[in-house]
Amino acid sequence: VRDVDLPVPGSELRQPLPKDRIAAIVEPAFAPDWSALEAPEGADRPLLPEDAPVVGVERDDTARAYPLRVLNWHEVVNDELSGPLLVTYCPLCGSSIVAERTVGGESTVFGVSGKLWRNDLVMYDRVTESLWSQLLATAIQGPRTGDRLSLLPSSFTSWGEWQDRHPETQVLLPPPHSNTVRGPDATRDYFNPRSSSDGQLIGYDYEPEDGLYSRTLVVGVRHNGAARAYPFDDIRNAGVVNDRVGGLPVAVTTTSAGSMAAYVRRAGGQTLTFETVDEELLAAGDSRWERATGRAVDGTHEGTTLERANDTPPLFWEGWSNFNPDTDIYGE
């Protein structure tokens, strides 16, 4: 694991909450939408608005969405989708990590330890009780120290945009429909955004930290020992940025849902230069590419999908910089 000596000393961990106080979801339930849920008294908008942020996952042509309105309260979802699936979210870092839910080749349940490392969620697994860094997807203490979870592709987008791309998607239902490590829980308010979470797709600012506000939304790219963070506002203003990180040619753009995407700008043996045309990207003279997926919809490269340049979806500057202290910031 880069720049980290393992196991992490206990002195570097903080424990603001007891183990399982934040109750991980262990029996998730899904539906096409939230329309059948009972609306809270006085509700004047959809229970899950189109602009609500979700973590989207697709495996073997099956799509699921995990709303931040649930993840903010539970942080870890133990699911099954073409195999054991782990969906995680840290509200402090704004980081969503999706991985195979296995330890040593064995399916296991992950929970919330109540500890933080570098201000990020620390999980534990029931098989070995090892502690796992969410952002590194790596065991940092315990019998499995040094083991790394296998990451899976995911999207950080809006519920409306995810539905447009995946009309047959299912969406995670909040407890008590989904069960947790502490049993059914109907005491949370899942129908109103918590801690301004619905604003994450456009970024929002708290205290300044190392040149950016701690909750500025960024997408980070790391390659060949170089790391760079791209702030949302700079990319939105530019439309698309053609850049290189550690020699890797990248294109960074925003999406119609108000999120961000970073791609390796190579296709067909060419290094491409992109510009924005309406809601799409244009390169190689004739191919138009979807911003949200990196897929060419016509022209020379029709059907080609660009490789993602970022290992994790967009997150807060605090989360990126805490785990990439050597990073620079695009535009500075």
mmCIF file of C-alpha atoms in Angstrom:
data_model
loop_
_atom_site.group_PDB
_atom_site.id
_atom_site.type_symbol
_atom_site.label_atom_id
_atom_site.label_comp_id
_atom_site.label_asym_id
_atom_site.label_seq_id
_atom_site.Cartn_x
_atom_site.Cartn_y
_atom_site.Cartn_z
ATOM 1 C CA VAL A 1 0.000 0.000 0.000
ATOM 2 C CA ARG A 2 1.468 3.340 -1.057
ATOM 3 C CA ASP A 3 3.066 5.611 1.542
ATOM 4 C CA VAL A 4 1.628 3.620 4.472
ATOM 5 C CA ASP A 5 3.472 1.476 7.020
ATOM 6 C CA LEU A 6 1.281 -1.399 8.188
ATOM 7 C CA PRO A 7 -0.134 -2.190 10.624
ATOM 8 C CA VAL A 8 -1.293 1.346 11.375
ATOM 9 C CA PRO A 9 -0.446 2.239 15.009
ATOM 10 C CA GLY A 10 -3.435 2.500 17.313
ATOM 11 C CA SER A 11 -2.362 6.035 18.145
ATOM 12 C CA GLU A 12 -3.317 7.093 14.604
ATOM 13 C CA LEU A 13 -6.905 5.876 14.999
ATOM 14 C CA ARG A 14 -9.704 7.862 16.637
ATOM 15 C CA GLN A 15 -12.883 6.292 18.019
ATOM 16 C CA PRO A 16 -15.681 8.890 18.101
ATOM 17 C CA LEU A 17 -18.382 6.174 18.317
ATOM 18 C CA PRO A 18 -18.732 2.618 19.651
ATOM 19 C CA LYS A 19 -18.553 -0.313 17.272
ATOM 20 C CA ASP A 20 -21.815 -0.790 15.327
ATOM 21 C CA ARG A 21 -23.334 2.455 16.627
ATOM 22 C CA ILE A 22 -23.578 3.238 12.917
ATOM 23 C CA ALA A 23 -25.494 0.142 11.854
ATOM 24 C CA ALA A 24 -24.328 -1.422 8.601
ATOM 25 C CA ILE A 25 -27.041 -2.836 6.343
ATOM 26 C CA VAL A 26 -26.897 -6.636 6.146
ATOM 27 C CA GLU A 27 -30.189 -7.534 4.426
ATOM 28 C CA PRO A 28 -30.781 -4.873 1.776
ATOM 29 C CA ALA A 29 -34.178 -4.561 0.106
ATOM 30 C CA PHE A 30 -34.802 -3.003 -3.312
ATOM 31 C CA ALA A 31 -37.635 -1.642 -5.431
ATOM 32 C CA PRO A 32 -37.918 0.260 -8.728
ATOM 33 C CA ASP A 33 -38.266 3.515 -6.761
ATOM 34 C CA TRP A 34 -39.420 4.893 -3.407
ATOM 35 C CA SER A 35 -42.966 5.716 -4.508
ATOM 36 C CA ALA A 36 -44.531 2.973 -2.378
ATOM 37 C CA LEU A 37 -42.898 4.209 0.840
ATOM 38 C CA GLU A 38 -44.974 6.129 3.331
ATOM 39 C CA ALA A 39 -44.310 9.844 2.943
ATOM 40 C CA PRO A 40 -43.464 11.797 6.095
ATOM 41 C CA GLU A 41 -46.046 14.282 7.262
ATOM 42 C CA GLY A 42 -45.787 17.557 5.399
ATOM 43 C CA ALA A 43 -43.676 16.141 2.546
ATOM 44 C CA ASP A 44 -43.965 18.431 -0.470
ATOM 45 C CA ARG A 45 -41.525 16.772 -2.860
ATOM 46 C CA PRO A 46 -40.738 13.241 -4.095
ATOM 47 C CA LEU A 47 -39.362 10.903 -1.462
ATOM 48 C CA LEU A 48 -36.290 10.389 -3.654
ATOM 49 C CA PRO A 49 -35.926 13.419 -5.962
ATOM 50 C CA GLU A 50 -34.189 13.105 -9.320
ATOM 51 C CA ASP A 51 -31.277 15.241 -8.087
ATOM 52 C CA ALA A 52 -30.613 13.037 -5.042
ATOM 53 C CA PRO A 53 -27.047 11.617 -5.195
ATOM 54 C CA VAL A 54 -26.642 7.860 -5.559
ATOM 55 C CA VAL A 55 -23.843 5.351 -5.907
ATOM 56 C CA GLY A 56 -24.650 3.276 -8.994
ATOM 57 C CA VAL A 57 -23.417 -0.262 -9.663
ATOM 58 C CA GLU A 58 -23.972 -2.505 -12.679
ATOM 59 C CA ARG A 59 -22.940 -6.160 -12.816
ATOM 60 C CA ASP A 60 -23.987 -8.684 -15.447
ATOM 61 C CA ASP A 61 -26.592 -6.294 -16.870
ATOM 62 C CA THR A 62 -28.253 -5.754 -13.469
ATOM 63 C CA ALA A 63 -28.179 -2.199 -12.123
ATOM 64 C CA ARG A 64 -28.686 -0.960 -8.571
ATOM 65 C CA ALA A 65 -28.602 2.473 -6.970
ATOM 66 C CA TYR A 66 -27.666 3.223 -3.370
ATOM 67 C CA PRO A 67 -28.892 6.677 -2.270
ATOM 68 C CA LEU A 68 -26.705 8.847 -0.082
ATOM 69 C CA ARG A 69 -29.834 9.477 1.988
ATOM 70 C CA VAL A 70 -29.391 5.904 3.251
ATOM 71 C CA LEU A 71 -25.600 5.623 3.053
ATOM 72 C CA ASN A 72 -25.163 8.755 5.163
ATOM 73 C CA TRP A 73 -26.780 6.940 8.085
ATOM 74 C CA HIS A 74 -25.405 3.418 7.579
ATOM 75 C CA GLU A 75 -22.134 3.825 5.602
ATOM 76 C CA VAL A 76 -21.831 0.108 4.722
ATOM 77 C CA VAL A 77 -24.185 -2.105 2.684
ATOM 78 C CA ASN A 78 -23.562 -5.861 2.495
ATOM 79 C CA ASP A 79 -25.227 -6.983 -0.723
ATOM 80 C CA GLU A 80 -25.289 -9.779 -3.310
ATOM 81 C CA LEU A 81 -25.076 -8.853 -6.980
ATOM 82 C CA SER A 82 -23.401 -11.468 -9.183
ATOM 83 C CA GLY A 83 -21.422 -12.354 -6.066
ATOM 84 C CA PRO A 84 -20.824 -10.780 -2.662
ATOM 85 C CA LEU A 85 -20.895 -6.981 -2.975
ATOM 86 C CA LEU A 86 -19.761 -4.279 -0.574
ATOM 87 C CA VAL A 87 -20.969 -0.692 -1.022
ATOM 88 C CA THR A 88 -19.472 1.906 1.316
ATOM 89 C CA TYR A 89 -19.664 5.654 1.850
ATOM 90 C CA CYS A 90 -17.845 7.957 4.264
ATOM 91 C CA PRO A 91 -19.778 11.203 4.935
ATOM 92 C CA LEU A 92 -16.646 12.940 6.235
ATOM 93 C CA CYS A 93 -14.585 12.284 3.097
ATOM 94 C CA GLY A 94 -17.463 12.114 0.625
ATOM 95 C CA SER A 95 -15.896 8.898 -0.652
ATOM 96 C CA SER A 96 -17.772 5.934 -2.114
ATOM 97 C CA ILE A 97 -15.941 2.641 -2.546
ATOM 98 C CA VAL A 98 -17.475 -0.525 -4.037
ATOM 99 C CA ALA A 99 -15.700 -3.870 -3.757
ATOM 100 C CA GLU A 100 -16.098 -7.626 -3.626
ATOM 101 C CA ARG A 101 -17.283 -8.574 -0.157
ATOM 102 C CA THR A 102 -14.735 -11.313 0.490
ATOM 103 C CA VAL A 103 -11.816 -11.800 2.866
ATOM 104 C CA GLY A 104 -9.331 -14.573 2.141
ATOM 105 C CA GLY A 105 -11.672 -15.883 -0.534
ATOM 106 C CA GLU A 106 -14.555 -16.182 1.939
ATOM 107 C CA SER A 107 -17.735 -14.109 1.848
ATOM 108 C CA THR A 108 -18.097 -12.047 5.001
ATOM 109 C CA VAL A 109 -20.109 -9.245 6.557
ATOM 110 C CA PHE A 110 -18.511 -5.842 7.061
ATOM 111 C CA GLY A 111 -19.520 -3.436 9.805
ATOM 112 C CA VAL A 112 -18.668 0.064 10.997
ATOM 113 C CA SER A 113 -15.956 -0.002 13.662
ATOM 114 C CA GLY A 114 -16.690 3.491 14.986
ATOM 115 C CA LYS A 115 -13.036 4.351 14.386
ATOM 116 C CA LEU A 116 -11.596 6.897 11.965
ATOM 117 C CA TRP A 117 -8.206 6.922 10.281
ATOM 118 C CA ARG A 118 -7.172 10.072 8.462
ATOM 119 C CA ASN A 119 -10.761 11.165 9.095
ATOM 120 C CA ASP A 120 -12.054 8.293 6.967
ATOM 121 C CA LEU A 121 -14.357 5.366 7.718
ATOM 122 C CA VAL A 122 -12.713 2.293 9.244
ATOM 123 C CA MET A 123 -14.625 -0.963 8.735
ATOM 124 C CA TYR A 124 -14.216 -4.382 10.310
ATOM 125 C CA ASP A 125 -14.931 -7.852 8.941
ATOM 126 C CA ARG A 126 -16.747 -10.536 10.909
ATOM 127 C CA VAL A 127 -14.457 -13.352 9.761
ATOM 128 C CA THR A 128 -11.222 -12.038 11.297
ATOM 129 C CA GLU A 129 -12.223 -8.777 13.077
ATOM 130 C CA SER A 130 -9.501 -7.039 11.068
ATOM 131 C CA LEU A 131 -9.845 -3.282 10.587
ATOM 132 C CA TRP A 132 -10.090 -1.954 7.027
ATOM 133 C CA SER A 133 -9.465 1.520 5.628
ATOM 134 C CA GLN A 134 -12.387 2.437 3.389
ATOM 135 C CA LEU A 135 -10.457 4.672 0.983
ATOM 136 C CA LEU A 136 -7.487 2.323 0.701
ATOM 137 C CA ALA A 137 -9.771 -0.767 0.660
ATOM 138 C CA THR A 138 -6.982 -2.356 2.700
ATOM 139 C CA ALA A 139 -6.738 -4.079 6.087
ATOM 140 C CA ILE A 140 -4.708 -1.806 8.353
ATOM 141 C CA GLN A 141 -4.850 -3.828 11.598
ATOM 142 C CA GLY A 142 -5.571 -7.446 12.513
ATOM 143 C CA PRO A 143 -4.921 -10.873 10.977
ATOM 144 C CA ARG A 144 -5.512 -9.724 7.397
ATOM 145 C CA THR A 145 -3.264 -6.649 7.604
ATOM 146 C CA GLY A 146 -2.046 -5.728 4.132
ATOM 147 C CA ASP A 147 -4.822 -7.555 2.291
ATOM 148 C CA ARG A 148 -6.681 -5.449 -0.269
ATOM 149 C CA LEU A 149 -10.289 -5.730 -1.369
ATOM 150 C CA SER A 150 -10.968 -6.142 -5.083
ATOM 151 C CA LEU A 151 -12.508 -2.868 -6.240
ATOM 152 C CA LEU A 152 -15.461 -2.815 -8.630
ATOM 153 C CA PRO A 153 -16.576 -0.085 -11.042
ATOM 154 C CA SER A 154 -19.215 2.312 -9.741
ATOM 155 C CA SER A 155 -20.742 5.673 -10.576
ATOM 156 C CA PHE A 156 -21.409 8.669 -8.360
ATOM 157 C CA THR A 157 -24.313 10.438 -9.967
ATOM 158 C CA SER A 158 -27.920 11.563 -9.487
ATOM 159 C CA TRP A 159 -30.928 9.292 -9.167
ATOM 160 C CA GLY A 160 -32.492 10.832 -12.282
ATOM 161 C CA GLU A 161 -29.378 10.422 -14.424
ATOM 162 C CA TRP A 162 -28.890 6.830 -13.234
ATOM 163 C CA GLN A 163 -32.514 6.003 -14.093
ATOM 164 C CA ASP A 164 -32.065 7.500 -17.567
ATOM 165 C CA ARG A 165 -29.046 5.268 -18.193
ATOM 166 C CA HIS A 166 -30.580 2.210 -16.492
ATOM 167 C CA PRO A 167 -34.392 2.252 -16.821
ATOM 168 C CA GLU A 168 -34.641 -1.217 -15.210
ATOM 169 C CA THR A 169 -32.578 -0.266 -12.157
ATOM 170 C CA GLN A 170 -33.536 -1.139 -8.616
ATOM 171 C CA VAL A 171 -32.869 1.235 -5.741
ATOM 172 C CA LEU A 172 -31.970 0.475 -2.122
ATOM 173 C CA LEU A 173 -34.858 0.965 0.299
ATOM 174 C CA PRO A 174 -34.207 2.487 3.730
ATOM 175 C CA PRO A 175 -34.794 0.574 6.979
ATOM 176 C CA PRO A 176 -36.997 -0.970 8.234
ATOM 177 C CA HIS A 177 -37.365 -2.430 4.709
ATOM 178 C CA SER A 178 -33.621 -3.116 4.721
ATOM 179 C CA ASN A 179 -32.301 -4.833 7.825
ATOM 180 C CA THR A 180 -29.172 -3.761 9.746
ATOM 181 C CA VAL A 181 -26.680 -5.333 12.139
ATOM 182 C CA ARG A 182 -28.839 -3.988 14.969
ATOM 183 C CA GLY A 183 -32.124 -5.131 13.448
ATOM 184 C CA PRO A 184 -34.850 -2.987 11.836
ATOM 185 C CA ASP A 185 -34.500 0.734 12.452
ATOM 186 C CA ALA A 186 -37.255 3.168 11.545
ATOM 187 C CA THR A 187 -36.054 6.115 13.622
ATOM 188 C CA ARG A 188 -33.994 7.881 10.941
ATOM 189 C CA ASP A 189 -35.268 10.539 8.594
ATOM 190 C CA TYR A 190 -34.277 9.162 5.208
ATOM 191 C CA PHE A 191 -36.482 11.555 3.261
ATOM 192 C CA ASN A 192 -34.554 14.746 3.900
ATOM 193 C CA PRO A 193 -30.899 15.255 2.981
ATOM 194 C CA ARG A 194 -28.546 14.926 5.933
ATOM 195 C CA SER A 195 -25.625 17.325 6.337
ATOM 196 C CA SER A 196 -26.385 18.900 2.961
ATOM 197 C CA SER A 197 -25.621 15.579 1.243
ATOM 198 C CA ASP A 198 -27.860 16.486 -1.679
ATOM 199 C CA GLY A 199 -25.469 19.344 -2.416
ATOM 200 C CA GLN A 200 -22.503 17.035 -2.873
ATOM 201 C CA LEU A 201 -23.075 16.647 -6.590
ATOM 202 C CA ILE A 202 -22.259 20.318 -7.057
ATOM 203 C CA GLY A 203 -19.711 20.525 -4.249
ATOM 204 C CA TYR A 204 -20.062 22.651 -1.156
ATOM 205 C CA ASP A 205 -17.538 24.472 0.974
ATOM 206 C CA TYR A 206 -16.645 24.330 4.647
ATOM 207 C CA GLU A 207 -13.367 25.550 6.147
ATOM 208 C CA PRO A 208 -10.418 26.221 3.802
ATOM 209 C CA GLU A 209 -7.701 23.589 3.920
ATOM 210 C CA ASP A 210 -4.423 23.565 1.962
ATOM 211 C CA GLY A 211 -5.671 25.787 -0.845
ATOM 212 C CA LEU A 212 -9.189 24.333 -1.179
ATOM 213 C CA TYR A 213 -12.192 24.123 1.071
ATOM 214 C CA SER A 214 -12.338 20.752 2.818
ATOM 215 C CA ARG A 215 -15.620 19.741 1.144
ATOM 216 C CA THR A 216 -14.833 20.929 -2.345
ATOM 217 C CA LEU A 217 -15.760 18.130 -4.729
ATOM 218 C CA VAL A 218 -12.719 16.879 -6.645
ATOM 219 C CA VAL A 219 -11.818 13.985 -8.877
ATOM 220 C CA GLY A 220 -8.331 12.679 -8.274
ATOM 221 C CA VAL A 221 -5.929 10.962 -10.665
ATOM 222 C CA ARG A 222 -2.753 9.193 -9.607
ATOM 223 C CA HIS A 223 -0.180 7.666 -11.981
ATOM 224 C CA ASN A 224 3.530 6.848 -11.843
ATOM 225 C CA GLY A 225 3.915 8.526 -8.450
ATOM 226 C CA ALA A 226 2.186 11.757 -9.499
ATOM 227 C CA ALA A 227 -1.196 12.822 -8.113
ATOM 228 C CA ARG A 228 -3.500 15.659 -9.154
ATOM 229 C CA ALA A 229 -6.887 16.862 -7.894
ATOM 230 C CA TYR A 230 -9.351 18.555 -10.239
ATOM 231 C CA PRO A 231 -11.837 20.874 -8.442
ATOM 232 C CA PHE A 232 -15.414 20.799 -9.658
ATOM 233 C CA ASP A 233 -15.773 24.520 -10.392
ATOM 234 C CA ASP A 234 -12.615 24.643 -12.530
ATOM 235 C CA ILE A 235 -13.733 21.678 -14.607
ATOM 236 C CA ARG A 236 -17.293 22.937 -14.957
ATOM 237 C CA ASN A 237 -16.015 26.289 -16.209
ATOM 238 C CA ALA A 238 -13.653 24.639 -18.691
ATOM 239 C CA GLY A 239 -16.122 22.008 -19.897
ATOM 240 C CA VAL A 240 -13.299 19.542 -20.413
ATOM 241 C CA VAL A 241 -9.616 19.606 -19.437
ATOM 242 C CA ASN A 242 -6.997 17.734 -21.490
ATOM 243 C CA ASP A 243 -4.047 17.056 -19.208
ATOM 244 C CA ARG A 244 -1.270 14.619 -18.300
ATOM 245 C CA VAL A 245 -0.626 13.089 -14.867
ATOM 246 C CA GLY A 246 2.628 11.192 -14.480
ATOM 247 C CA GLY A 247 2.737 10.961 -18.279
ATOM 248 C CA LEU A 248 -0.812 9.579 -18.523
ATOM 249 C CA PRO A 249 -3.002 11.558 -20.954
ATOM 250 C CA VAL A 250 -6.298 12.310 -19.212
ATOM 251 C CA ALA A 251 -9.521 14.132 -19.991
ATOM 252 C CA VAL A 252 -11.528 15.453 -17.052
ATOM 253 C CA THR A 253 -15.093 16.672 -17.438
ATOM 254 C CA THR A 254 -18.349 17.237 -15.593
ATOM 255 C CA THR A 255 -21.538 15.290 -16.236
ATOM 256 C CA SER A 256 -25.110 16.400 -16.755
ATOM 257 C CA ALA A 257 -25.903 15.101 -13.261
ATOM 258 C CA GLY A 258 -23.423 17.539 -11.741
ATOM 259 C CA SER A 259 -20.723 14.958 -11.007
ATOM 260 C CA MET A 260 -17.275 14.514 -12.573
ATOM 261 C CA ALA A 261 -15.441 11.939 -14.672
ATOM 262 C CA ALA A 262 -11.809 11.385 -15.637
ATOM 263 C CA TYR A 263 -10.776 9.257 -18.608
ATOM 264 C CA VAL A 264 -7.568 8.066 -20.221
ATOM 265 C CA ARG A 265 -7.809 9.950 -23.529
ATOM 266 C CA ARG A 266 -6.543 7.177 -25.757
ATOM 267 C CA ALA A 267 -8.477 5.137 -28.310
ATOM 268 C CA GLY A 268 -7.518 3.135 -31.366
ATOM 269 C CA GLY A 269 -3.829 3.736 -30.765
ATOM 270 C CA GLN A 270 -4.352 7.514 -30.715
ATOM 271 C CA THR A 271 -4.032 10.108 -27.983
ATOM 272 C CA LEU A 272 -7.165 12.219 -28.327
ATOM 273 C CA THR A 273 -7.839 15.871 -27.568
ATOM 274 C CA PHE A 274 -11.400 16.636 -26.503
ATOM 275 C CA GLU A 275 -13.638 19.662 -26.709
ATOM 276 C CA THR A 276 -17.207 20.102 -25.525
ATOM 277 C CA VAL A 277 -20.148 20.207 -27.900
ATOM 278 C CA ASP A 278 -23.481 20.675 -26.140
ATOM 279 C CA GLU A 279 -23.786 17.822 -23.620
ATOM 280 C CA GLU A 280 -21.113 15.659 -25.213
ATOM 281 C CA LEU A 281 -17.382 15.569 -25.924
ATOM 282 C CA LEU A 282 -15.913 15.698 -29.427
ATOM 283 C CA ALA A 283 -12.584 14.197 -30.479
ATOM 284 C CA ALA A 284 -10.844 12.792 -33.545
ATOM 285 C CA GLY A 285 -12.838 15.156 -35.711
ATOM 286 C CA ASP A 286 -15.991 13.104 -35.930
ATOM 287 C CA SER A 287 -16.657 11.011 -32.813
ATOM 288 C CA ARG A 288 -18.971 12.263 -30.084
ATOM 289 C CA TRP A 289 -18.529 10.802 -26.608
ATOM 290 C CA GLU A 290 -20.887 10.645 -23.613
ATOM 291 C CA ARG A 291 -19.484 12.551 -20.679
ATOM 292 C CA ALA A 292 -20.964 10.267 -18.018
ATOM 293 C CA THR A 293 -19.815 6.973 -19.539
ATOM 294 C CA GLY A 294 -16.874 7.796 -21.831
ATOM 295 C CA ARG A 295 -18.551 5.891 -24.666
ATOM 296 C CA ALA A 296 -18.311 7.028 -28.301
ATOM 297 C CA VAL A 297 -21.800 7.237 -29.800
ATOM 298 C CA ASP A 298 -20.849 7.774 -33.451
ATOM 299 C CA GLY A 299 -17.958 8.365 -35.850
ATOM 300 C CA THR A 300 -14.637 6.574 -36.117
ATOM 301 C CA HIS A 301 -14.648 5.278 -32.550
ATOM 302 C CA GLU A 302 -18.349 4.413 -32.239
ATOM 303 C CA GLY A 303 -18.891 1.815 -29.508
ATOM 304 C CA THR A 304 -15.490 2.380 -27.889
ATOM 305 C CA THR A 305 -15.497 3.196 -24.171
ATOM 306 C CA LEU A 306 -12.612 5.141 -22.655
ATOM 307 C CA GLU A 307 -10.745 3.699 -19.681
ATOM 308 C CA ARG A 308 -11.353 5.463 -16.389
ATOM 309 C CA ALA A 309 -8.358 7.435 -15.134
ATOM 310 C CA ASN A 310 -9.572 7.637 -11.518
ATOM 311 C CA ASP A 311 -9.592 4.690 -9.094
ATOM 312 C CA THR A 312 -12.389 6.132 -6.959
ATOM 313 C CA PRO A 313 -15.431 8.280 -7.774
ATOM 314 C CA PRO A 314 -15.353 12.019 -7.004
ATOM 315 C CA LEU A 315 -14.906 12.837 -3.322
ATOM 316 C CA PHE A 316 -14.195 15.729 -0.985
ATOM 317 C CA TRP A 317 -10.807 17.457 -1.104
ATOM 318 C CA GLU A 318 -10.323 16.426 2.542
ATOM 319 C CA GLY A 319 -10.602 12.758 1.634
ATOM 320 C CA TRP A 320 -8.321 12.978 -1.407
ATOM 321 C CA SER A 321 -5.634 15.110 0.246
ATOM 322 C CA ASN A 322 -5.526 13.037 3.473
ATOM 323 C CA PHE A 323 -4.583 9.967 1.444
ATOM 324 C CA ASN A 324 -2.559 11.774 -1.234
ATOM 325 C CA PRO A 325 -0.509 14.354 0.690
ATOM 326 C CA ASP A 326 1.830 14.760 -2.280
ATOM 327 C CA THR A 327 -1.009 15.809 -4.607
ATOM 328 C CA ASP A 328 -1.088 19.010 -6.574
ATOM 329 C CA ILE A 329 -4.217 20.902 -7.584
ATOM 330 C CA TYR A 330 -5.149 21.580 -11.187
ATOM 331 C CA GLY A 331 -5.024 25.313 -11.915
ATOM 332 C CA GLU A 332 -2.679 26.181 -9.043
#
